[in-house]
Amino acid sequence: MQQTFWRLQAALFYSLTLAGALIPAAALQRLGGMVGYVLWSLLPRRRAIVMDNLKHALPYLNEHPLWCPPGSQATSIASENYANLGKSLIEICQLYHGRGDHLIAGIELRGLEHYETARAKGKGIICFSGHCGNWELMALAFSRLFGDGVVVARRQNNPFFNQMVERMRMSYRSRVIYKKGAFRGILSALRSGELVGILADQAAGPEDGVLVTMMGRKAWATKAPVLIARKSGAPLLPVFIHREGERHVITFYPEHHFSGDMSDHGIQKETQALSRYVENFVAAHPTQWYWMHRRWKRAGEASA
């Protein structure tokens, strides 16, 4: 019975993404906004998480030097956030069905000199980012523009769905290293000179994370990027994608240089420093971060 359910689920996913892929590019902005509105209406629990996250974050963000809000109210930010998500979902449908070349061709690259400097070291590159803008477009664009790339992700429970997405990604020469036991695979990819993308802005646990301050509140953050960079010696570049009107911009920031302190305090300090890159992105582009995630879960009890 479980196998039948998984097959039906995968078939439904394929059908829905194919329908999204057939949407004309000229209608993407308008229909993407409509998809976002539907998600806003159909997912009240996620909507509540978004509003709660914004309520707690806005007092801090209002004082941030990069703060660039579309409006001062949480509802206006949330509404635009869902519209951006809807547009990204349609774009991902087009990418997965081989109709997204125009999206990649239209990307503007900024800070490319930082990428070239890191590439010249010959140790691969750790691309540190978060669930910002259309992060899936960025991952697939990297593989198409810069050669074979690797992303770290969680394996889906549905094996048919997992296989389908893997095949779709491989058409862009992008492969996945799954989180469980990923450390060895990441080091191997870096030794081969590949780009490894790590989205490190979601809540970790006490067993694999450290407490940082994120938008004025304590949050658990994974220490994996720090440990990987220290072990491999590969340069770590903060890299983010954001939407500007109908185009996307990928920005490479200068390499983040680590101290030699491998103590718990040193790892916590470096993890905090990396979290600031995500925080800066959110302040500059508040409608383009994944506010639906419970980023601050479990941290209240630990910091109490």
mmCIF file of C-alpha atoms in Angstrom:
data_model
loop_
_atom_site.group_PDB
_atom_site.id
_atom_site.type_symbol
_atom_site.label_atom_id
_atom_site.label_comp_id
_atom_site.label_asym_id
_atom_site.label_seq_id
_atom_site.Cartn_x
_atom_site.Cartn_y
_atom_site.Cartn_z
ATOM 1 C CA MET A 1 0.000 0.000 0.000
ATOM 2 C CA GLN A 2 2.851 2.375 0.854
ATOM 3 C CA GLN A 3 4.474 1.767 -2.552
ATOM 4 C CA THR A 4 1.199 2.562 -4.324
ATOM 5 C CA PHE A 5 0.778 5.779 -2.356
ATOM 6 C CA TRP A 6 4.344 6.847 -3.138
ATOM 7 C CA ARG A 7 3.848 6.170 -6.862
ATOM 8 C CA LEU A 8 0.628 8.196 -6.913
ATOM 9 C CA GLN A 9 2.307 11.005 -5.011
ATOM 10 C CA ALA A 10 5.201 11.076 -7.492
ATOM 11 C CA ALA A 11 2.802 11.013 -10.447
ATOM 12 C CA LEU A 12 0.866 13.942 -8.981
ATOM 13 C CA PHE A 13 4.095 15.872 -8.464
ATOM 14 C CA TYR A 14 5.129 15.245 -12.063
ATOM 15 C CA SER A 15 1.742 16.353 -13.402
ATOM 16 C CA LEU A 16 1.609 19.537 -11.334
ATOM 17 C CA THR A 17 5.164 20.539 -12.162
ATOM 18 C CA LEU A 18 4.550 19.863 -15.855
ATOM 19 C CA ALA A 19 1.500 22.114 -15.745
ATOM 20 C CA GLY A 20 3.629 24.810 -14.136
ATOM 21 C CA ALA A 21 6.331 24.353 -16.756
ATOM 22 C CA LEU A 22 3.864 25.058 -19.568
ATOM 23 C CA ILE A 23 2.973 28.510 -18.235
ATOM 24 C CA PRO A 24 4.212 31.140 -20.737
ATOM 25 C CA ALA A 25 7.112 33.242 -19.521
ATOM 26 C CA ALA A 26 5.081 36.414 -20.101
ATOM 27 C CA ALA A 27 2.464 35.245 -17.588
ATOM 28 C CA LEU A 28 4.898 33.978 -14.942
ATOM 29 C CA GLN A 29 4.897 37.099 -12.770
ATOM 30 C CA ARG A 30 1.123 37.418 -12.621
ATOM 31 C CA LEU A 31 0.366 33.717 -12.173
ATOM 32 C CA GLY A 32 3.209 33.318 -9.700
ATOM 33 C CA GLY A 33 1.598 35.947 -7.525
ATOM 34 C CA MET A 34 -1.692 34.051 -7.760
ATOM 35 C CA VAL A 35 0.010 30.814 -6.683
ATOM 36 C CA GLY A 36 1.421 32.660 -3.691
ATOM 37 C CA TYR A 37 -2.035 33.924 -2.762
ATOM 38 C CA VAL A 38 -3.425 30.371 -2.941
ATOM 39 C CA LEU A 39 -0.646 29.120 -0.660
ATOM 40 C CA TRP A 40 -1.380 31.965 1.762
ATOM 41 C CA SER A 41 -5.026 30.919 1.854
ATOM 42 C CA LEU A 42 -4.559 27.141 2.045
ATOM 43 C CA LEU A 43 -1.745 26.923 4.621
ATOM 44 C CA PRO A 44 -2.953 28.741 7.743
ATOM 45 C CA ARG A 45 -0.418 27.088 10.050
ATOM 46 C CA ARG A 46 2.494 28.209 7.891
ATOM 47 C CA ARG A 47 0.923 31.645 7.587
ATOM 48 C CA ALA A 48 0.848 31.866 11.384
ATOM 49 C CA ILE A 49 4.550 30.945 11.550
ATOM 50 C CA VAL A 50 5.406 33.661 9.016
ATOM 51 C CA MET A 51 3.510 36.303 10.930
ATOM 52 C CA ASP A 52 4.984 35.262 14.267
ATOM 53 C CA ASN A 53 8.529 35.263 12.872
ATOM 54 C CA LEU A 54 8.044 38.709 11.373
ATOM 55 C CA LYS A 55 6.491 40.099 14.556
ATOM 56 C CA HIS A 56 9.579 39.120 16.556
ATOM 57 C CA ALA A 57 12.143 40.048 13.883
ATOM 58 C CA LEU A 58 10.869 43.450 12.772
ATOM 59 C CA PRO A 59 11.950 45.424 15.870
ATOM 60 C CA TYR A 60 15.520 44.252 15.252
ATOM 61 C CA LEU A 61 15.446 44.631 11.461
ATOM 62 C CA ASN A 62 14.060 48.163 11.690
ATOM 63 C CA GLU A 63 17.377 49.187 13.239
ATOM 64 C CA HIS A 64 19.558 47.262 10.783
ATOM 65 C CA PRO A 65 21.677 49.481 8.477
ATOM 66 C CA LEU A 66 20.673 47.403 5.425
ATOM 67 C CA TRP A 67 16.955 47.419 6.197
ATOM 68 C CA CYS A 68 15.062 47.974 2.966
ATOM 69 C CA PRO A 69 11.395 47.182 3.593
ATOM 70 C CA PRO A 70 8.561 47.245 1.035
ATOM 71 C CA GLY A 71 6.433 48.531 3.912
ATOM 72 C CA SER A 72 6.644 48.682 7.657
ATOM 73 C CA GLN A 73 3.834 46.210 8.304
ATOM 74 C CA ALA A 74 4.334 42.479 8.710
ATOM 75 C CA THR A 75 1.297 41.760 6.530
ATOM 76 C CA SER A 76 2.704 43.629 3.525
ATOM 77 C CA ILE A 77 6.051 41.842 3.833
ATOM 78 C CA ALA A 78 4.327 38.468 4.236
ATOM 79 C CA SER A 79 2.086 39.058 1.224
ATOM 80 C CA GLU A 80 5.028 39.887 -1.041
ATOM 81 C CA ASN A 81 6.956 36.978 0.436
ATOM 82 C CA TYR A 82 4.257 34.546 -0.672
ATOM 83 C CA ALA A 83 4.129 36.155 -4.129
ATOM 84 C CA ASN A 84 7.883 35.616 -4.501
ATOM 85 C CA LEU A 85 7.506 32.014 -3.380
ATOM 86 C CA GLY A 86 4.768 31.424 -5.956
ATOM 87 C CA LYS A 87 6.951 32.822 -8.733
ATOM 88 C CA SER A 88 9.874 30.671 -7.617
ATOM 89 C CA LEU A 89 7.736 27.539 -7.617
ATOM 90 C CA ILE A 90 6.681 28.103 -11.227
ATOM 91 C CA GLU A 91 10.280 28.783 -12.211
ATOM 92 C CA ILE A 92 11.373 25.537 -10.566
ATOM 93 C CA CYS A 93 8.686 23.678 -12.531
ATOM 94 C CA GLN A 94 10.105 25.101 -15.734
ATOM 95 C CA LEU A 95 13.641 24.175 -14.734
ATOM 96 C CA TYR A 96 12.721 20.614 -13.802
ATOM 97 C CA HIS A 97 11.051 20.048 -17.167
ATOM 98 C CA GLY A 98 13.865 21.499 -19.266
ATOM 99 C CA ARG A 99 12.130 24.773 -20.062
ATOM 100 C CA GLY A 100 14.152 27.066 -17.802
ATOM 101 C CA ASP A 101 17.181 27.928 -19.930
ATOM 102 C CA HIS A 102 15.901 31.496 -20.306
ATOM 103 C CA LEU A 103 15.947 31.851 -16.511
ATOM 104 C CA ILE A 104 19.598 30.859 -16.292
ATOM 105 C CA ALA A 105 20.554 32.954 -19.321
ATOM 106 C CA GLY A 106 18.964 36.008 -17.717
ATOM 107 C CA ILE A 107 20.876 35.798 -14.425
ATOM 108 C CA GLU A 108 23.185 38.698 -13.621
ATOM 109 C CA LEU A 109 26.390 37.710 -11.825
ATOM 110 C CA ARG A 110 27.936 40.164 -9.403
ATOM 111 C CA GLY A 111 31.221 39.824 -7.541
ATOM 112 C CA LEU A 112 32.512 37.271 -10.034
ATOM 113 C CA GLU A 113 36.071 38.272 -9.188
ATOM 114 C CA HIS A 114 35.622 36.684 -5.754
ATOM 115 C CA TYR A 115 34.624 33.401 -7.391
ATOM 116 C CA GLU A 116 37.611 33.498 -9.735
ATOM 117 C CA THR A 117 40.044 34.193 -6.874
ATOM 118 C CA ALA A 118 38.654 31.276 -4.872
ATOM 119 C CA ARG A 119 38.637 28.968 -7.900
ATOM 120 C CA ALA A 120 42.313 29.678 -8.547
ATOM 121 C CA LYS A 121 43.215 28.054 -5.232
ATOM 122 C CA GLY A 122 42.310 24.637 -6.683
ATOM 123 C CA LYS A 123 40.613 23.327 -3.550
ATOM 124 C CA GLY A 124 37.007 23.494 -4.644
ATOM 125 C CA ILE A 125 34.629 26.101 -3.232
ATOM 126 C CA ILE A 126 32.133 25.971 -0.375
ATOM 127 C CA CYS A 127 29.208 28.137 -1.451
ATOM 128 C CA PHE A 128 27.515 29.237 1.758
ATOM 129 C CA SER A 129 23.954 30.452 1.390
ATOM 130 C CA GLY A 130 20.430 30.221 2.753
ATOM 131 C CA HIS A 131 16.848 29.738 1.651
ATOM 132 C CA CYS A 132 16.914 33.103 -0.072
ATOM 133 C CA GLY A 133 15.424 34.173 -3.373
ATOM 134 C CA ASN A 134 15.015 31.215 -5.738
ATOM 135 C CA TRP A 135 17.748 29.094 -4.175
ATOM 136 C CA GLU A 136 16.989 26.100 -6.405
ATOM 137 C CA LEU A 137 17.535 28.204 -9.510
ATOM 138 C CA MET A 138 20.895 29.285 -8.084
ATOM 139 C CA ALA A 139 21.956 25.680 -7.453
ATOM 140 C CA LEU A 140 21.083 24.547 -10.976
ATOM 141 C CA ALA A 141 22.579 27.662 -12.536
ATOM 142 C CA PHE A 142 25.903 27.051 -10.782
ATOM 143 C CA SER A 143 26.215 23.612 -12.332
ATOM 144 C CA ARG A 144 25.287 24.912 -15.780
ATOM 145 C CA LEU A 145 27.527 27.987 -15.620
ATOM 146 C CA PHE A 146 30.545 26.762 -13.669
ATOM 147 C CA GLY A 147 30.699 23.012 -14.229
ATOM 148 C CA ASP A 148 29.676 20.078 -12.068
ATOM 149 C CA GLY A 149 28.220 21.127 -8.749
ATOM 150 C CA VAL A 150 26.990 19.472 -5.585
ATOM 151 C CA VAL A 151 24.270 20.498 -3.168
ATOM 152 C CA VAL A 152 23.619 19.126 0.294
ATOM 153 C CA ALA A 153 19.987 18.203 0.899
ATOM 154 C CA ARG A 154 17.698 15.972 2.916
ATOM 155 C CA ARG A 155 16.598 12.717 1.291
ATOM 156 C CA GLN A 156 12.858 12.595 0.653
ATOM 157 C CA ASN A 157 10.830 9.834 2.274
ATOM 158 C CA ASN A 158 9.227 8.952 -1.075
ATOM 159 C CA PRO A 159 11.911 7.105 -3.094
ATOM 160 C CA PHE A 160 10.081 7.587 -6.424
ATOM 161 C CA PHE A 161 9.851 11.319 -5.832
ATOM 162 C CA ASN A 162 13.504 11.356 -4.834
ATOM 163 C CA GLN A 163 14.594 9.536 -8.016
ATOM 164 C CA MET A 164 12.512 11.829 -10.193
ATOM 165 C CA VAL A 165 14.055 14.998 -8.766
ATOM 166 C CA GLU A 166 17.546 13.494 -9.057
ATOM 167 C CA ARG A 167 17.011 12.813 -12.774
ATOM 168 C CA MET A 168 15.702 16.329 -13.313
ATOM 169 C CA ARG A 169 18.683 17.843 -11.504
ATOM 170 C CA MET A 170 21.221 15.733 -13.395
ATOM 171 C CA SER A 171 20.147 17.346 -16.655
ATOM 172 C CA TYR A 172 21.889 20.434 -15.231
ATOM 173 C CA ARG A 173 24.920 18.384 -14.095
ATOM 174 C CA SER A 174 23.900 19.004 -10.497
ATOM 175 C CA ARG A 175 24.015 16.160 -8.019
ATOM 176 C CA VAL A 176 22.898 15.818 -4.419
ATOM 177 C CA ILE A 177 24.811 14.701 -1.348
ATOM 178 C CA TYR A 178 22.318 13.701 1.288
ATOM 179 C CA LYS A 179 22.748 15.102 4.770
ATOM 180 C CA LYS A 180 23.067 11.793 6.571
ATOM 181 C CA GLY A 181 26.752 10.890 6.383
ATOM 182 C CA ALA A 182 27.437 13.815 4.031
ATOM 183 C CA PHE A 183 30.774 14.912 5.519
ATOM 184 C CA ARG A 184 32.919 12.392 3.614
ATOM 185 C CA GLY A 185 31.137 13.049 0.315
ATOM 186 C CA ILE A 186 31.556 16.801 0.678
ATOM 187 C CA LEU A 187 35.287 16.503 1.332
ATOM 188 C CA SER A 188 35.648 14.217 -1.697
ATOM 189 C CA ALA A 189 33.812 16.700 -3.924
ATOM 190 C CA LEU A 190 35.999 19.562 -2.728
ATOM 191 C CA ARG A 191 39.159 17.561 -3.358
ATOM 192 C CA SER A 192 37.902 17.092 -6.925
ATOM 193 C CA GLY A 193 37.616 20.854 -7.307
ATOM 194 C CA GLU A 194 33.815 20.992 -7.297
ATOM 195 C CA LEU A 195 31.474 23.649 -5.964
ATOM 196 C CA VAL A 196 29.546 22.484 -2.901
ATOM 197 C CA GLY A 197 26.422 24.434 -2.022
ATOM 198 C CA ILE A 198 25.285 24.473 1.597
ATOM 199 C CA LEU A 199 22.090 26.180 2.752
ATOM 200 C CA ALA A 200 22.808 26.743 6.425
ATOM 201 C CA ASP A 201 20.041 29.015 7.682
ATOM 202 C CA GLN A 202 17.574 26.554 9.197
ATOM 203 C CA ALA A 203 17.286 25.376 12.771
ATOM 204 C CA ALA A 204 19.835 22.789 13.858
ATOM 205 C CA GLY A 205 19.803 20.777 17.052
ATOM 206 C CA PRO A 206 22.059 20.840 20.100
ATOM 207 C CA GLU A 207 23.862 17.727 18.857
ATOM 208 C CA ASP A 208 25.123 19.326 15.632
ATOM 209 C CA GLY A 209 24.674 23.037 16.218
ATOM 210 C CA VAL A 210 25.619 25.999 18.365
ATOM 211 C CA LEU A 211 23.568 28.881 19.715
ATOM 212 C CA VAL A 212 23.848 32.135 17.782
ATOM 213 C CA THR A 213 21.925 35.377 17.799
ATOM 214 C CA MET A 214 19.721 35.739 14.722
ATOM 215 C CA MET A 215 17.707 38.933 14.256
ATOM 216 C CA GLY A 216 17.871 39.664 17.951
ATOM 217 C CA ARG A 217 16.885 36.197 19.208
ATOM 218 C CA LYS A 218 18.776 33.053 20.097
ATOM 219 C CA ALA A 219 18.697 30.314 17.434
ATOM 220 C CA TRP A 220 20.441 27.006 16.840
ATOM 221 C CA ALA A 221 22.728 27.099 13.788
ATOM 222 C CA THR A 222 24.615 24.225 12.203
ATOM 223 C CA LYS A 223 28.368 24.298 12.682
ATOM 224 C CA ALA A 224 28.925 22.070 9.610
ATOM 225 C CA PRO A 225 30.201 24.850 7.258
ATOM 226 C CA VAL A 226 32.855 25.849 9.776
ATOM 227 C CA LEU A 227 33.983 22.254 10.342
ATOM 228 C CA ILE A 228 34.054 21.479 6.617
ATOM 229 C CA ALA A 229 36.038 24.613 5.772
ATOM 230 C CA ARG A 230 38.557 23.917 8.526
ATOM 231 C CA LYS A 231 38.964 20.251 7.527
ATOM 232 C CA SER A 232 39.187 20.801 3.768
ATOM 233 C CA GLY A 233 41.020 24.105 3.572
ATOM 234 C CA ALA A 234 38.604 25.051 0.771
ATOM 235 C CA PRO A 235 37.611 28.701 0.501
ATOM 236 C CA LEU A 236 34.111 29.550 1.714
ATOM 237 C CA LEU A 237 32.225 32.147 -0.294
ATOM 238 C CA PRO A 238 28.912 33.604 0.883
ATOM 239 C CA VAL A 239 26.687 33.519 -2.217
ATOM 240 C CA PHE A 240 23.088 34.706 -2.466
ATOM 241 C CA ILE A 241 20.436 35.101 -5.144
ATOM 242 C CA HIS A 242 17.682 37.692 -5.159
ATOM 243 C CA ARG A 243 14.957 38.804 -7.529
ATOM 244 C CA GLU A 244 15.034 42.242 -9.155
ATOM 245 C CA GLY A 245 11.837 42.687 -11.100
ATOM 246 C CA GLU A 246 11.734 39.909 -13.701
ATOM 247 C CA ARG A 247 15.399 38.926 -13.443
ATOM 248 C CA HIS A 248 17.615 37.242 -10.858
ATOM 249 C CA VAL A 249 20.937 38.413 -9.460
ATOM 250 C CA ILE A 250 23.557 36.099 -7.939
ATOM 251 C CA THR A 251 26.109 37.897 -5.778
ATOM 252 C CA PHE A 252 29.445 36.407 -4.734
ATOM 253 C CA TYR A 253 30.899 37.975 -1.613
ATOM 254 C CA PRO A 254 34.589 37.932 -0.641
ATOM 255 C CA GLU A 255 35.939 34.741 0.884
ATOM 256 C CA HIS A 256 35.204 34.377 4.576
ATOM 257 C CA HIS A 257 38.503 33.870 6.380
ATOM 258 C CA PHE A 258 38.451 31.698 9.494
ATOM 259 C CA SER A 259 40.560 32.026 12.603
ATOM 260 C CA GLY A 260 42.654 29.096 13.777
ATOM 261 C CA ASP A 261 40.628 28.662 16.968
ATOM 262 C CA MET A 262 39.098 25.156 16.965
ATOM 263 C CA SER A 263 37.733 25.412 20.494
ATOM 264 C CA ASP A 264 33.995 25.350 21.105
ATOM 265 C CA HIS A 265 34.119 29.111 21.551
ATOM 266 C CA GLY A 266 35.952 29.541 18.234
ATOM 267 C CA ILE A 267 33.453 27.396 16.343
ATOM 268 C CA GLN A 268 30.551 29.285 17.916
ATOM 269 C CA LYS A 269 32.115 32.621 16.986
ATOM 270 C CA GLU A 270 32.632 31.612 13.342
ATOM 271 C CA THR A 271 29.126 30.144 13.072
ATOM 272 C CA GLN A 272 27.769 33.425 14.392
ATOM 273 C CA ALA A 273 29.789 35.309 11.770
ATOM 274 C CA LEU A 274 28.309 33.172 8.983
ATOM 275 C CA SER A 275 24.798 33.730 10.308
ATOM 276 C CA ARG A 276 25.330 37.454 9.880
ATOM 277 C CA TYR A 277 25.507 37.020 6.103
ATOM 278 C CA VAL A 278 22.003 35.559 6.100
ATOM 279 C CA GLU A 279 20.791 38.252 8.467
ATOM 280 C CA ASN A 280 22.182 40.942 6.160
ATOM 281 C CA PHE A 281 20.386 39.375 3.201
ATOM 282 C CA VAL A 282 17.079 39.365 5.084
ATOM 283 C CA ALA A 283 17.489 43.028 6.036
ATOM 284 C CA ALA A 284 18.191 44.002 2.418
ATOM 285 C CA HIS A 285 15.566 41.685 0.868
ATOM 286 C CA PRO A 286 12.984 40.925 3.585
ATOM 287 C CA THR A 287 10.376 39.517 1.205
ATOM 288 C CA GLN A 288 12.787 36.956 -0.273
ATOM 289 C CA TRP A 289 13.692 34.791 2.716
ATOM 290 C CA TYR A 290 11.895 31.594 3.726
ATOM 291 C CA TRP A 291 9.950 32.990 6.687
ATOM 292 C CA MET A 292 7.781 29.841 6.839
ATOM 293 C CA HIS A 293 10.474 27.890 8.675
ATOM 294 C CA ARG A 294 10.460 27.782 12.484
ATOM 295 C CA ARG A 295 13.972 29.189 12.639
ATOM 296 C CA TRP A 296 14.008 29.859 16.379
ATOM 297 C CA LYS A 297 12.529 26.581 17.633
ATOM 298 C CA ARG A 298 14.110 24.922 20.682
ATOM 299 C CA ALA A 299 16.394 27.903 21.320
ATOM 300 C CA GLY A 300 14.184 29.541 23.939
ATOM 301 C CA GLU A 301 14.558 26.685 26.384
ATOM 302 C CA ALA A 302 18.329 26.479 25.825
ATOM 303 C CA SER A 303 18.914 30.161 26.413
ATOM 304 C CA ALA A 304 16.546 30.467 29.356
#
